[in-house]
């Protein structure tokens, strides 16, 4: 898991982007599992439930990919698979 001390995190090394995308897919899947176990359909419902129980809520995550062509030159198959998975499923999990 990527831990940062500020609200914004920038990654400029193309070689590390695939690892970050893999982390994002794992985080998305972790959130889906937690939502399913709690009966929440999306992040809004989850956060209301967590706040009502006095537990911390989940933040929204924004992933911006600039220079996609550079990423596709380094790891085309893996990058496409991960980006497609995130594009298909991440919205409900707040990503």
Short mmCIF file of C-alpha atoms in Angstrom, two decimals:
data_model
loop_
_atom_site.label_atom_id
_atom_site.label_comp_id
_atom_site.label_asym_id
_atom_site.label_seq_id
_atom_site.Cartn_x
_atom_site.Cartn_y
_atom_site.Cartn_z
CA UNK A 1 0.00 0.00 0.00
CA UNK A 2 1.24 3.48 -0.81
CA UNK A 3 1.41 5.68 2.26
CA UNK A 4 1.77 9.41 1.83
CA UNK A 5 1.79 12.25 4.33
CA UNK A 6 -0.07 14.67 2.12
CA UNK A 7 -3.28 14.66 0.17
CA UNK A 8 -1.58 14.64 -3.22
CA UNK A 9 0.88 12.08 -4.55
CA UNK A 10 2.70 12.46 -7.85
CA UNK A 11 4.56 9.68 -9.59
CA UNK A 12 6.84 10.60 -12.44
CA UNK A 13 8.74 7.35 -13.08
CA UNK A 14 6.90 5.44 -15.79
CA UNK A 15 8.41 2.16 -14.59
CA UNK A 16 6.62 2.50 -11.22
CA UNK A 17 3.19 3.27 -12.66
CA UNK A 18 2.25 -0.38 -13.20
CA UNK A 19 2.87 -1.07 -9.50
CA UNK A 20 0.65 1.86 -8.53
CA UNK A 21 -2.09 0.65 -10.87
CA UNK A 22 -1.82 -2.83 -9.35
CA UNK A 23 -2.21 -1.29 -5.91
CA UNK A 24 -5.27 0.67 -7.11
CA UNK A 25 -6.92 -2.52 -8.41
CA UNK A 26 -6.20 -4.30 -5.10
CA UNK A 27 -7.63 -1.34 -3.17
CA UNK A 28 -10.72 -1.33 -5.39
CA UNK A 29 -11.24 -5.06 -4.82
CA UNK A 30 -10.71 -4.66 -1.07
CA UNK A 31 -13.33 -1.94 -0.99
CA UNK A 32 -15.79 -4.03 -3.05
CA UNK A 33 -15.40 -6.92 -0.61
CA UNK A 34 -15.89 -4.68 2.43
CA UNK A 35 -18.93 -3.03 0.83
CA UNK A 36 -20.48 -6.42 0.03
CA UNK A 37 -19.96 -7.70 3.57
CA UNK A 38 -21.57 -4.55 5.00
CA UNK A 39 -24.40 -4.41 2.47
CA UNK A 40 -23.25 -1.10 0.96
CA UNK A 41 -23.65 -0.61 -2.78
CA UNK A 42 -21.23 2.29 -3.15
CA UNK A 43 -18.84 4.57 -1.28
CA UNK A 44 -21.57 7.05 -0.33
CA UNK A 45 -23.58 4.36 1.47
CA UNK A 46 -20.42 2.96 3.05
CA UNK A 47 -19.31 6.33 4.38
CA UNK A 48 -22.75 7.07 5.86
CA UNK A 49 -22.74 3.68 7.60
CA UNK A 50 -19.20 4.13 8.90
CA UNK A 51 -19.83 7.68 10.13
CA UNK A 52 -22.99 6.54 11.93
CA UNK A 53 -20.96 3.84 13.68
CA UNK A 54 -18.25 6.33 14.65
CA UNK A 55 -15.64 4.76 12.37
CA UNK A 56 -13.43 6.60 9.84
CA UNK A 57 -14.78 6.97 6.33
CA UNK A 58 -13.00 6.13 3.09
CA UNK A 59 -11.53 8.92 0.97
CA UNK A 60 -12.18 9.29 -2.73
CA UNK A 61 -9.13 8.51 -4.88
CA UNK A 62 -8.38 10.26 -8.15
CA UNK A 63 -5.96 8.64 -10.56
CA UNK A 64 -4.70 10.77 -13.44
CA UNK A 65 -2.49 9.28 -16.11
CA UNK A 66 -0.58 11.80 -18.17
CA UNK A 67 1.57 10.64 -21.05
CA UNK A 68 -0.30 7.38 -21.56
CA UNK A 69 1.79 6.69 -24.64
CA UNK A 70 4.94 6.47 -22.52
CA UNK A 71 3.24 4.01 -20.17
CA UNK A 72 2.01 1.91 -23.10
CA UNK A 73 5.57 1.68 -24.44
CA UNK A 74 6.88 0.29 -21.13
CA UNK A 75 4.13 -2.21 -20.26
CA UNK A 76 1.34 -2.22 -22.84
CA UNK A 77 -0.55 -5.40 -21.92
CA UNK A 78 -0.40 -4.95 -18.15
CA UNK A 79 -1.22 -1.25 -18.28
CA UNK A 80 -4.20 -1.81 -20.56
CA UNK A 81 -5.54 -4.65 -18.38
CA UNK A 82 -5.26 -2.63 -15.18
CA UNK A 83 -6.66 0.59 -16.62
CA UNK A 84 -9.58 -1.30 -18.16
CA UNK A 85 -10.37 -3.01 -14.86
CA UNK A 86 -10.32 0.30 -13.01
CA UNK A 87 -12.44 2.00 -15.67
CA UNK A 88 -15.06 -0.73 -15.48
CA UNK A 89 -15.44 -1.07 -11.72
CA UNK A 90 -13.77 1.65 -9.69
CA UNK A 91 -16.51 4.31 -9.70
CA UNK A 92 -18.67 2.67 -7.03
CA UNK A 93 -15.66 2.34 -4.75
CA UNK A 94 -14.85 6.04 -4.88
CA UNK A 95 -11.99 5.84 -7.32
#
